[in-house]
XYZ file of C-alpha atoms in Angstrom:
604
model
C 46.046 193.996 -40.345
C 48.481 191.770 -38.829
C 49.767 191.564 -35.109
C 53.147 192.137 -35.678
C 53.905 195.823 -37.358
C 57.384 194.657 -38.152
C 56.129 191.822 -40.326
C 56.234 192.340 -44.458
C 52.731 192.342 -45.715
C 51.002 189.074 -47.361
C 48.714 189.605 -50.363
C 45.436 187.849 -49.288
C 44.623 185.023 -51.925
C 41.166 185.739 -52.778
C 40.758 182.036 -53.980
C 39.459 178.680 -52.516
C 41.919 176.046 -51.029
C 43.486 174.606 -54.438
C 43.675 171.297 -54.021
C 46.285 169.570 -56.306
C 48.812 171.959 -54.429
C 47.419 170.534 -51.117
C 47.718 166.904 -52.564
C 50.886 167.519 -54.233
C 52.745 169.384 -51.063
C 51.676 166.034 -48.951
C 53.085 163.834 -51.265
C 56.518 165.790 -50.911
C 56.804 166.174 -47.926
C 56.328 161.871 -47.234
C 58.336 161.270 -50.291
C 60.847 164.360 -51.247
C 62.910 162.521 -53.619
C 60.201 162.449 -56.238
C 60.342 166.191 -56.817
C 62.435 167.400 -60.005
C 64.469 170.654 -60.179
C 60.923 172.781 -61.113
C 59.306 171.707 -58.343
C 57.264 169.218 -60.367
C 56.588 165.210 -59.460
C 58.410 162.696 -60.966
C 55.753 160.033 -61.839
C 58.887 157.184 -62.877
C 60.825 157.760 -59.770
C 57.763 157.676 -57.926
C 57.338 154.351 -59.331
C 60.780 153.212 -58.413
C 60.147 154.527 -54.958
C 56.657 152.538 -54.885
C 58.586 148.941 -55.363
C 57.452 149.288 -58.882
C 53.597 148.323 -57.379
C 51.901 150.370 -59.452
C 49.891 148.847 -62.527
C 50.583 149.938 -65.831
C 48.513 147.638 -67.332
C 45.581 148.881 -69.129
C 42.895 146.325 -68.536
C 41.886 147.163 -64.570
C 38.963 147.778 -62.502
C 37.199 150.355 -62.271
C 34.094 152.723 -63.128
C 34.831 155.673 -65.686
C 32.486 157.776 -68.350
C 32.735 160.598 -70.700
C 33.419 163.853 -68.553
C 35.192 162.133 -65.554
C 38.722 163.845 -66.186
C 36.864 166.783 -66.796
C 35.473 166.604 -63.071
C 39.068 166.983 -61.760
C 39.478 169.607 -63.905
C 36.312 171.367 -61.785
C 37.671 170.423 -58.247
C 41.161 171.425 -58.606
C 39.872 175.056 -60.419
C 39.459 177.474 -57.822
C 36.935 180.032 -56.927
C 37.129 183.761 -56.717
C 33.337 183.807 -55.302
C 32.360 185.566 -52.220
C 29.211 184.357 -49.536
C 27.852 187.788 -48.576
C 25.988 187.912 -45.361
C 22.311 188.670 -45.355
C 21.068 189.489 -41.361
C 17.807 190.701 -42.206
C 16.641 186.884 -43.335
C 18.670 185.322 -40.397
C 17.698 185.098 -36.629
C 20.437 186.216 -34.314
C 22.969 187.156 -37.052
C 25.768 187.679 -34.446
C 25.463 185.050 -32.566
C 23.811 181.735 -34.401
C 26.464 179.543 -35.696
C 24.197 177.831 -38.066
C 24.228 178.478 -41.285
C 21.580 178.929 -44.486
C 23.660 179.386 -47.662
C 22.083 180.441 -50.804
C 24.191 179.553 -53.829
C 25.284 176.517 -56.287
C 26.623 173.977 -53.913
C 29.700 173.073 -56.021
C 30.990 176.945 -55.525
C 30.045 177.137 -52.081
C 31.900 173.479 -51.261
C 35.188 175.054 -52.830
C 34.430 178.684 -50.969
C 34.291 176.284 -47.321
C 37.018 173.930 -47.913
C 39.832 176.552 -46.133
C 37.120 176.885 -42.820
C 35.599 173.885 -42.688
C 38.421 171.747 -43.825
C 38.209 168.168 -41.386
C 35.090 170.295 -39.021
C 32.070 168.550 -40.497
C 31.016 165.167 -38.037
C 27.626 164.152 -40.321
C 26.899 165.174 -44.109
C 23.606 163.712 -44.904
C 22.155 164.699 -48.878
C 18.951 163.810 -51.146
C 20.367 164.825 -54.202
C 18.328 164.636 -57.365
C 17.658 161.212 -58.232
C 18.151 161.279 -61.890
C 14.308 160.585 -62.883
C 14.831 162.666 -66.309
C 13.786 165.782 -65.412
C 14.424 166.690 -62.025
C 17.979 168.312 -61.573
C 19.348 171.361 -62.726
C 23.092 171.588 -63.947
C 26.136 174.173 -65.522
C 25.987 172.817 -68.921
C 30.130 173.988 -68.691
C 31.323 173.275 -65.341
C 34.442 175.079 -66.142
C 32.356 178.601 -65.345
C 30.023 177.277 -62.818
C 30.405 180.842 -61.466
C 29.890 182.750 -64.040
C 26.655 180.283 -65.110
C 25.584 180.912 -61.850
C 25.425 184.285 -61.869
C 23.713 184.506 -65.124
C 21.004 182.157 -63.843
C 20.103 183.993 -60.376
C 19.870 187.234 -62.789
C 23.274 188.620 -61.098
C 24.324 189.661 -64.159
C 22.945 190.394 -67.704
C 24.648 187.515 -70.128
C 23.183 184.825 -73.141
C 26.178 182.671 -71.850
C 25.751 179.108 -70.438
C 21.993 178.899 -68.698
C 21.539 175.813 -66.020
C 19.345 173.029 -67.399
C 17.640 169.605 -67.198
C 18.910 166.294 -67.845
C 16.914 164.311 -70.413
C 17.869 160.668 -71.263
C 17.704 161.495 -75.495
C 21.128 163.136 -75.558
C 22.910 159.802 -75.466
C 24.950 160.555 -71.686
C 21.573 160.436 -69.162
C 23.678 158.347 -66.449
C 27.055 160.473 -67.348
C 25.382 163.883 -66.922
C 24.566 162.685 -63.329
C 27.466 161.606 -62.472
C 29.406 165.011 -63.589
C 27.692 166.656 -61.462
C 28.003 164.549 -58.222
C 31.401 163.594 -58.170
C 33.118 166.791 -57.593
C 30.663 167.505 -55.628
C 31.592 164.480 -53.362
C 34.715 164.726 -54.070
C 35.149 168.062 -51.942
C 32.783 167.018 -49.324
C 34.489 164.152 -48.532
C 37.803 166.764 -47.567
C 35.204 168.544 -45.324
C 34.463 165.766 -42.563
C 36.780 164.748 -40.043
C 38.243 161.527 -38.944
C 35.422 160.192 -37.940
C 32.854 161.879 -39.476
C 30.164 160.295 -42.310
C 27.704 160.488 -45.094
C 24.353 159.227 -45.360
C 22.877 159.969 -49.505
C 19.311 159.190 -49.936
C 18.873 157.466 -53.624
C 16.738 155.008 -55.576
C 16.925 152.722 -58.198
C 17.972 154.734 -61.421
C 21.471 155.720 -59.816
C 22.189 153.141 -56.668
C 24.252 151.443 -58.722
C 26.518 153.945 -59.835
C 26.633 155.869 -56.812
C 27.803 153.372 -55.006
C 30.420 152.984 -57.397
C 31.563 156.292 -57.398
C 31.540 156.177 -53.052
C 33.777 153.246 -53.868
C 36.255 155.299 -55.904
C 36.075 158.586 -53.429
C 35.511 156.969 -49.664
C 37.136 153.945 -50.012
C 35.295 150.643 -50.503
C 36.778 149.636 -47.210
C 34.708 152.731 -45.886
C 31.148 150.973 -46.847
C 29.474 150.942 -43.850
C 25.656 149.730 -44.961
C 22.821 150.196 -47.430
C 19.358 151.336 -45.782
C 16.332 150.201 -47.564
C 13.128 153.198 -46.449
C 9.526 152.053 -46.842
C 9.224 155.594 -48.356
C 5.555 154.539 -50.027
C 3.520 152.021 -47.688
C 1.267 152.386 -50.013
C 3.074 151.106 -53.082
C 3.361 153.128 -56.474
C 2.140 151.210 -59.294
C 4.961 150.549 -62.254
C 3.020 148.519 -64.500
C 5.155 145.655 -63.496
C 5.977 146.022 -60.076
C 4.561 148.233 -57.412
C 7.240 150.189 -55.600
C 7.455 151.324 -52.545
C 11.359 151.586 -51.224
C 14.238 154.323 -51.553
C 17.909 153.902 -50.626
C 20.568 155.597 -48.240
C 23.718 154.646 -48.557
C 25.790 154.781 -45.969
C 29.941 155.874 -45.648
C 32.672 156.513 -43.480
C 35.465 158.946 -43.829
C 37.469 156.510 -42.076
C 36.017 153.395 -40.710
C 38.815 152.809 -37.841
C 37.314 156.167 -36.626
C 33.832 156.241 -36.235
C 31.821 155.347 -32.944
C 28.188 154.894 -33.808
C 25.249 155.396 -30.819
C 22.293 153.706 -30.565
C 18.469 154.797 -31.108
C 16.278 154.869 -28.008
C 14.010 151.891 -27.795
C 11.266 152.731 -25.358
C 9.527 150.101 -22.997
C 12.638 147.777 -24.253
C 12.853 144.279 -22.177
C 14.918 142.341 -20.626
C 15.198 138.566 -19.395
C 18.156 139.136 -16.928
C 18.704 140.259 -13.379
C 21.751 140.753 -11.737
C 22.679 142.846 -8.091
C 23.227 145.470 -10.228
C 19.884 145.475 -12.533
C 18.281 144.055 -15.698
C 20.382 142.775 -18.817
C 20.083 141.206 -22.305
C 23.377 139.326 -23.581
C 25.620 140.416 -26.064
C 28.183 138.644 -28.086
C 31.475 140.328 -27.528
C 32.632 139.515 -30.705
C 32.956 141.836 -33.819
C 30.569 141.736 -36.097
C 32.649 143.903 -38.425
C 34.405 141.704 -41.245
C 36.773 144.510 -41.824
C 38.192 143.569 -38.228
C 39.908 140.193 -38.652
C 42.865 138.859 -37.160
C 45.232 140.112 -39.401
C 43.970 144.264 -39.676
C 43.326 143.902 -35.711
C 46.008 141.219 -34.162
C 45.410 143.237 -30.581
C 41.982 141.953 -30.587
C 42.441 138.324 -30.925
C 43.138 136.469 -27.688
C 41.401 133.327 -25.834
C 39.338 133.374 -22.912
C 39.238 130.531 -20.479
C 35.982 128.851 -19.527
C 35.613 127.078 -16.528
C 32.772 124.424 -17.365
C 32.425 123.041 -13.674
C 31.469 126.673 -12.273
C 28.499 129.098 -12.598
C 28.855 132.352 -10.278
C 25.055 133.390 -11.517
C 22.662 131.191 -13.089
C 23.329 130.225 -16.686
C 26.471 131.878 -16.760
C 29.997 130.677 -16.581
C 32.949 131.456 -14.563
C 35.514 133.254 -16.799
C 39.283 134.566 -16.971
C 42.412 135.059 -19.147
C 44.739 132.972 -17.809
C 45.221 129.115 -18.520
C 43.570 126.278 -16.000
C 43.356 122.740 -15.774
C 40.208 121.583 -16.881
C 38.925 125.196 -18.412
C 37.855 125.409 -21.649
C 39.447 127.895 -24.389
C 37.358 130.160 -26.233
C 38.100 132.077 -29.077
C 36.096 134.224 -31.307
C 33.588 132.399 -33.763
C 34.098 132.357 -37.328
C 31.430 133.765 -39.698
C 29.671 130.666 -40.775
C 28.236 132.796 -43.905
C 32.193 133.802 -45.427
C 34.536 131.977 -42.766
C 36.133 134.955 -41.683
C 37.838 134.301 -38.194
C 36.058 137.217 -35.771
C 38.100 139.252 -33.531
C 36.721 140.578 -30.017
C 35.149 144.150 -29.397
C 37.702 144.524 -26.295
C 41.297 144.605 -25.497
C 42.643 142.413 -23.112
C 43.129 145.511 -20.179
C 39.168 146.544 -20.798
C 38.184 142.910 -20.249
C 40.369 141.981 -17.244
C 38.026 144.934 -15.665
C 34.651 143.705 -16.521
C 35.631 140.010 -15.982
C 32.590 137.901 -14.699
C 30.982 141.563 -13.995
C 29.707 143.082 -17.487
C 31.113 139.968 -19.234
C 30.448 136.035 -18.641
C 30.831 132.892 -20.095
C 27.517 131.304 -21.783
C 26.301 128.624 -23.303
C 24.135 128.140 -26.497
C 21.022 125.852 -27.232
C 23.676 124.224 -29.495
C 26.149 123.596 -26.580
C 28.443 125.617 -27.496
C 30.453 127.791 -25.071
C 30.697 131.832 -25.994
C 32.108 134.793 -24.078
C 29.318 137.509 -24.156
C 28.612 141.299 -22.499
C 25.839 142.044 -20.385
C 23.736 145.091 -21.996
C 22.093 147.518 -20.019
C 21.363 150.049 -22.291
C 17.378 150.497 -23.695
C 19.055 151.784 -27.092
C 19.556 149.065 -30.164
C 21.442 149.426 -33.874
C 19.444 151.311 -36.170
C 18.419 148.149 -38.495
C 19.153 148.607 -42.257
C 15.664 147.636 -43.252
C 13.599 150.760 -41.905
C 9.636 149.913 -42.365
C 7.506 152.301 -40.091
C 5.122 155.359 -41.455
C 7.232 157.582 -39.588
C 10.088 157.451 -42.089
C 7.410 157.402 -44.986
C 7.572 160.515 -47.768
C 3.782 160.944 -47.151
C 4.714 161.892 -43.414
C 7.458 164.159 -45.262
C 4.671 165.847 -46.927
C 2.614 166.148 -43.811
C 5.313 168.011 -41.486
C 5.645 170.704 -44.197
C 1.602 171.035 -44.789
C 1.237 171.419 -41.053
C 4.521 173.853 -40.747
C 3.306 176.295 -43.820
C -0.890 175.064 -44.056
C -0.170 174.434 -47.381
C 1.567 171.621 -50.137
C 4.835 173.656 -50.923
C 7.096 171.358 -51.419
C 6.903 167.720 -53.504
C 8.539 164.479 -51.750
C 10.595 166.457 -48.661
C 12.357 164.003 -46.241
C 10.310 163.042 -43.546
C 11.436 164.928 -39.926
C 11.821 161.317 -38.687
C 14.326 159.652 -40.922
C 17.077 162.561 -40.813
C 16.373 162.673 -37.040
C 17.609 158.872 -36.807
C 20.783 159.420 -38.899
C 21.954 162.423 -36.824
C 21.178 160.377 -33.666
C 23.494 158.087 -34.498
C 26.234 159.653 -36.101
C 27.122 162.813 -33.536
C 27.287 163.380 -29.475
C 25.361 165.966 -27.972
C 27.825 168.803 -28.007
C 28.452 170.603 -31.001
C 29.115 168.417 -33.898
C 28.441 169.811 -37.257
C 25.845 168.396 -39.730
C 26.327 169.765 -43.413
C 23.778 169.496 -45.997
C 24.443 170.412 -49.419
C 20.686 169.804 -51.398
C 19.177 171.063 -48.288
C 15.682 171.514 -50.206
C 12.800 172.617 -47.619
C 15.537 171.867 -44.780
C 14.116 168.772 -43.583
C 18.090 168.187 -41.775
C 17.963 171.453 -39.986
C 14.758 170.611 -38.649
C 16.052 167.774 -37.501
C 19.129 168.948 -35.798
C 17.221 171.539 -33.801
C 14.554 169.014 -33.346
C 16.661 166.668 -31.685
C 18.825 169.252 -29.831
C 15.650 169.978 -27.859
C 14.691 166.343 -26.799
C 18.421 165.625 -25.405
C 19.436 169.193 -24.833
C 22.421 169.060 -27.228
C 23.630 171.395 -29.323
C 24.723 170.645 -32.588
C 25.448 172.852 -35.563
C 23.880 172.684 -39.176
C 24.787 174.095 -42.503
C 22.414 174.336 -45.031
C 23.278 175.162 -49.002
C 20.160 175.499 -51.194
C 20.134 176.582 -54.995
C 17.284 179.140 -55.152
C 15.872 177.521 -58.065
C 12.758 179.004 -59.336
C 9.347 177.457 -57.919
C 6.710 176.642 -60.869
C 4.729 180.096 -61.336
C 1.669 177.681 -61.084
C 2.269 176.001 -58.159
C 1.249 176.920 -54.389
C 4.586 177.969 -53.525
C 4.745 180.358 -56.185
C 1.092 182.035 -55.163
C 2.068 182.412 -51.324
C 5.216 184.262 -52.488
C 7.952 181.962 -52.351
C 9.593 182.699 -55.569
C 12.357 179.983 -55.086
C 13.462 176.891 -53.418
C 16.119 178.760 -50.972
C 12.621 180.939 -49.730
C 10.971 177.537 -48.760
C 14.180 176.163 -46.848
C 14.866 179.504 -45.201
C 10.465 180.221 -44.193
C 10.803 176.654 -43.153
C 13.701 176.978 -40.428
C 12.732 180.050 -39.389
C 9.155 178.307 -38.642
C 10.421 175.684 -36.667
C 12.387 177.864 -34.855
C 9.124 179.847 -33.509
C 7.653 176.453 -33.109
C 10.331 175.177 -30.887
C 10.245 178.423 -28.548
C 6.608 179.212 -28.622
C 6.939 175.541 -26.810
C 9.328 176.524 -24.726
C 8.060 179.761 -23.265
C 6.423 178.895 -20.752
C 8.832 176.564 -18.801
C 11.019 177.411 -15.962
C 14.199 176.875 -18.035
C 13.250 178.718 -21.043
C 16.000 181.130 -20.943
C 18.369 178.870 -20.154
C 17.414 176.421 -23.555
C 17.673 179.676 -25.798
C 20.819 180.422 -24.407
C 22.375 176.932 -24.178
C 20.632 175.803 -27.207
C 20.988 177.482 -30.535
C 17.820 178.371 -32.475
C 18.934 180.453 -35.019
C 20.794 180.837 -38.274
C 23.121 183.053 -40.535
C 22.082 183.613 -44.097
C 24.421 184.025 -46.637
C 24.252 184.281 -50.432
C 26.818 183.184 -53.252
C 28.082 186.032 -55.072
C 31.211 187.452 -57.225
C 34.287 188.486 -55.141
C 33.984 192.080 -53.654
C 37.320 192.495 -55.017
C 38.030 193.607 -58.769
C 39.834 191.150 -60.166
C 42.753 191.950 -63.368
C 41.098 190.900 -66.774
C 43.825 188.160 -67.563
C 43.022 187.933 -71.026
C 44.224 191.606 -71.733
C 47.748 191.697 -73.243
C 49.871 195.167 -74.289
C 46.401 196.766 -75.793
C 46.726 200.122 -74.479
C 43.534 201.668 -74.139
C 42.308 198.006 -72.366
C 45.026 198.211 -70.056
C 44.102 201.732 -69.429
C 40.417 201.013 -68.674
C 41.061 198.471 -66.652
C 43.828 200.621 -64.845
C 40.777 203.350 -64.280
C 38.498 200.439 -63.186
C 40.760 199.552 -60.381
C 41.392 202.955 -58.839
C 38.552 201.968 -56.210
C 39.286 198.095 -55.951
C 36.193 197.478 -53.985
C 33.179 196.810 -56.324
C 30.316 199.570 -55.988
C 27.227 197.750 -54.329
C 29.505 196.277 -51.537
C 29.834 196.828 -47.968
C 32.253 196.461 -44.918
C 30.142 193.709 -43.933
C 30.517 191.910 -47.288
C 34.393 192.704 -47.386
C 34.905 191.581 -44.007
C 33.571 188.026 -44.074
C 35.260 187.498 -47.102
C 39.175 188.441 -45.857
C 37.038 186.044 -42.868
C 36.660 183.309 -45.072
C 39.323 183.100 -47.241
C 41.524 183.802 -44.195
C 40.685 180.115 -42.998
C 38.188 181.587 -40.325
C 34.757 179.657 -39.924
C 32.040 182.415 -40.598
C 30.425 181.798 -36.823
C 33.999 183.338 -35.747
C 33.141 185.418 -32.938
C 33.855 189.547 -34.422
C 34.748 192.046 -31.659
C 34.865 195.697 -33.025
C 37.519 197.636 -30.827
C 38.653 201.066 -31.384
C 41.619 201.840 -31.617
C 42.606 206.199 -31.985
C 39.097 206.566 -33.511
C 39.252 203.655 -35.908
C 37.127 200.478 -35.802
C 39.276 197.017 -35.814
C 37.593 194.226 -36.401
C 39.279 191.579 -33.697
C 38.460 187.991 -35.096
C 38.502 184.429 -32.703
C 40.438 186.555 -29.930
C 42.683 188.727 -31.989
C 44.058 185.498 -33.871
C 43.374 187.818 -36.943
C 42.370 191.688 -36.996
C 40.758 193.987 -39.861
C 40.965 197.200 -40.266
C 38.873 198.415 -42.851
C 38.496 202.313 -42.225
C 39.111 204.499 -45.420
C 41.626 206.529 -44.025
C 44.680 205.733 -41.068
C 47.037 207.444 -39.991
């Protein structure tokens, strides 16, 4: 129902965003001149246009393997799938905006790409790691729905079944790699600006997956490579004991991003100064990206007067030219001889001048402009060694949560914890987690919203793949992995609040702070959709004429039907819904009457 009566109806497109259009349509509109008479691109002009810069050669870099066209093929195919809501295994359905979804990721990445299209701040994954046997996949990505549905049991079919990837078929490393790609590829479209992506790896794929980052993010975008003491104790290879993982680290864009700092406790300091303790800083960048030539702005001398020390050890400072001072300019790396560039513009250090930054001098006599540092935070370091971060503390959060081994190798609480620390602000940022497993990252996010009172936002997409019949999970009734992710959240959620209860401000944390979660499960469109394939046969045509004379499939409900016009109306599904009544009839009134449904069987 639209807000203007007078306006001609639009036909809702039950699909997901389609992307080439999107791509295409952007190109256009920066370079019209390209388009032919049918609306298409034309790839010669284009090169004209282009200076005649791009390469036709066929020898160039770069990474391909058998399948890789056939992954565009998946990401530019849209879906006709629905997310159906489930409140009876959420908490506080209508009004949580976290959210548990239950499907195959690669469906439900295309279903959120109109919402959550530039929302997400932090994706963080641990997506299989390619051991052999430990990943499940649409053997023909092409019906990833329809495979889907036949695997959860939604419908009765001997089509395509999901399956594992074994290294005897001759495309071990290519398999993988089909299956991540899109799936990166469509994630990458759902962070913002500044948003980024931590993926938790080891050996048998680093190599590729950075790679394929490379290709997707940008290798500009690299930001760092953590190496996890995941097993202090070392697992014996034969030839080598092992006892590290990987995360790789990306930006969306690296101009963007602000990064905070972890909280070091009883940090110290050797300064003093009126104003309180210090350590120095250098106020250069340590960034090679940021270089003269990509940052000209930041490039400037300071002028060091040798003679004069305001404080002890430091130097009297400014940005104007003196007889007798001493120019200083940012070092160059002595590792790759890349000229540095400062951290500050000239107006934000005019400010701080011989305040919060001061001229110093090195052990090797050398002069250097540095920034005092106040803060008890530091960088998260790329080498991360402590037990906390260790997978047998993984296994020992979920033990203690459930009493019992349910899950094999889950994140520990600790590492996720540090990654959302430093990649989103207090308010409400959005973490997304697409192999969300026993939800180690929404633990995390409520976790941490309690110690600094933030409130952040998660969504979690889990496969319900089946547990083993013989293992413990199985026997306490958790018949798939989605059970374990959802029991899990809803656990820590008691936790948190049984904590809580007794404090002054407990209302006021359940109110500011949001402990709860929206379930909702991948699932055909609640719209019958026209069999295509049918062409002049006239009894077909007929049955499918008497098959759409209710177009609303049998088992569905309002509910269902309204978060998918919701959905695929570009609305997140946390919209805030307002029923009004209008002459009897219930209108749904979505984000403050931005978009209203009516979905009553009869108005007048």
């Amino acid at each position: 129902m639209m807000n203007n009566p007078t306006e001609s109806p639009e036909k809702l497109d039950l699909n997901s965003l389609n992307l080439s259009e999107e791509k295409k349509e952007e190109l256009l509109k920066l370079i019209p001149e390209v388009q032919t008479e049918g609306g298409k691109i034309d790839f010669d002009k284009l090169k004209l246009v282009l200076g005649e810069m791009l390469e036709t050669s066929k020898e160039r870099f770069g990474m391909t393997w058998p399948g890789k066209k056939d992954c565009f093929k998946t990401i530019q195919t849209p879906t006709m799938a629905t997310l159906r809501p489930v409140p009876d295994e959420s908490i506080n359905f209508d009004s949580t905006e976290n959210l548990i979804i239950e499907g195959d990721n690669l469906e439900v990445l295309k279903l959120l790409q109109k919402s959550y299209f530039g929302k997400v701040k932090m994706i963080y994954i641990d997506p299989p790691y390619n051991t052999g046997n430990d990943f499940i996949y649409p053997d023909n990505y092409t019906e990833s729905l329809q495979t889907y549905l036949e695997y959860t049991k939604q419908v009765d079919s001997e089509g395509r079944k999901f399956s594992t990837n074994v290294d005897t078929d001759g495309r071990f490393h290519s398999k993988w790699l089909n299956m991540m790609y899109p799936r990166l590829y469509l994630a990458r479209n759902l962070l913002r600006d500044d948003g980024v992506i931590f993926i938790s790896i080891d050996d048998n794929e680093i190599h590729n997956l950075k790679l394929v980052m490379n290709e997707i993010f940008g290798e500009e975008n690299f930001i760092g490579l953590f190496v996890i003491n995941s097993s202090p104790s070392a697992i014996d290879y034969g030839h080598i004991a092992k006892m590290h993982d990987y995360a790789i680290f990306y930006a969306k864009n690296i101009d963007e991003i602000n990064t905070c700092k972890l909280t070091e406790e009883n940090k110290e300091f050797k300064y003093n100064d009126n104003i309180g303790p210090f350590n120095l800083y250098p106020l250069y960048n340590g960034n090679i990206a940021f270089n003269p030539k990509t940052r000209p702005n930041l490039f400037y001398p300071f002028f060091l007067n040798p003679l004069k020390k305001p404080e002890n050890e430091f130097y009297e400072i400014g940005l104007e030219r003196h007889d007798g001072w001493v120019e200083v300019y940012p070092v160059i790396s002595r590792k790759d001889g890349i000229q540095r560039v400062w951290r500050w513009g000239r107006d934000k250090s005019r400010k701080d001048l011989n305040k919060e930054i001061v001229g110093f001098k090195t052990q090797d006599n050398e002069f250097r402009i540095v920034q005092k540092t106040r803060h008890t935070g530091k960088v998260i370091r790329s080498l991360l060694t402590d037990k906390d971060i260790s997978s047998r503390k993984g296994t020992a959060e979920v033990e203690d949560l459930f009493n019992s081994k349910l899950f094999t190798f889950p994140k520990p609480l600790e590492l996720i914890k540090r990654f959302v620390s430093i990649s989103t602000q207090q308010n409400e940022d959005i973490v997304l987690d697409f192999f969300a497993g026993s939800g180690t990252t929404a633990h995390a996010v409520l976790d941490l919203n309690k110690q600094d009172g933030g409130n952040r936002k998660f969504i979690l997409v889990q496969l319900p793949e089946p547990c083993d019949e013989e293992s413990s999970a199985f026997k306490d009734n958790y018949k798939t992995i989605a059970d374990i992710t959802k029991e899990r959240v809803r656990r820590v959620i008691d936790k948190l609040n049984n904590e809580d209860e007794n404090k002054i401000d407990f209302e006021d944390k359940v109110k500011n702070q949001d402990r709860g979660f929206k379930v909702f499960k991948l699932a055909e469109s609640n719209f019958k959709t026209w069999e295509s394939k049918i062409e002049g046969n006239a009894s077909e045509i007929g049955e499918q004429l008497q098959i759409h004379i209710d177009h609303i499939k049998q088992d569905r409900n309002q509910s269902d039907i309204l978060y998918e016009l919701i959905l695929k109306s570009g609305f997140k599904l946390t919209e805030q819904i307002t029923p009004k009544t209008i002459l009897t009839k219930t209108i749904y009134s979505i984000l403050d009457d931005q978009l209203m449904i009516c979905l009553e069987e009869d108005i007048s």
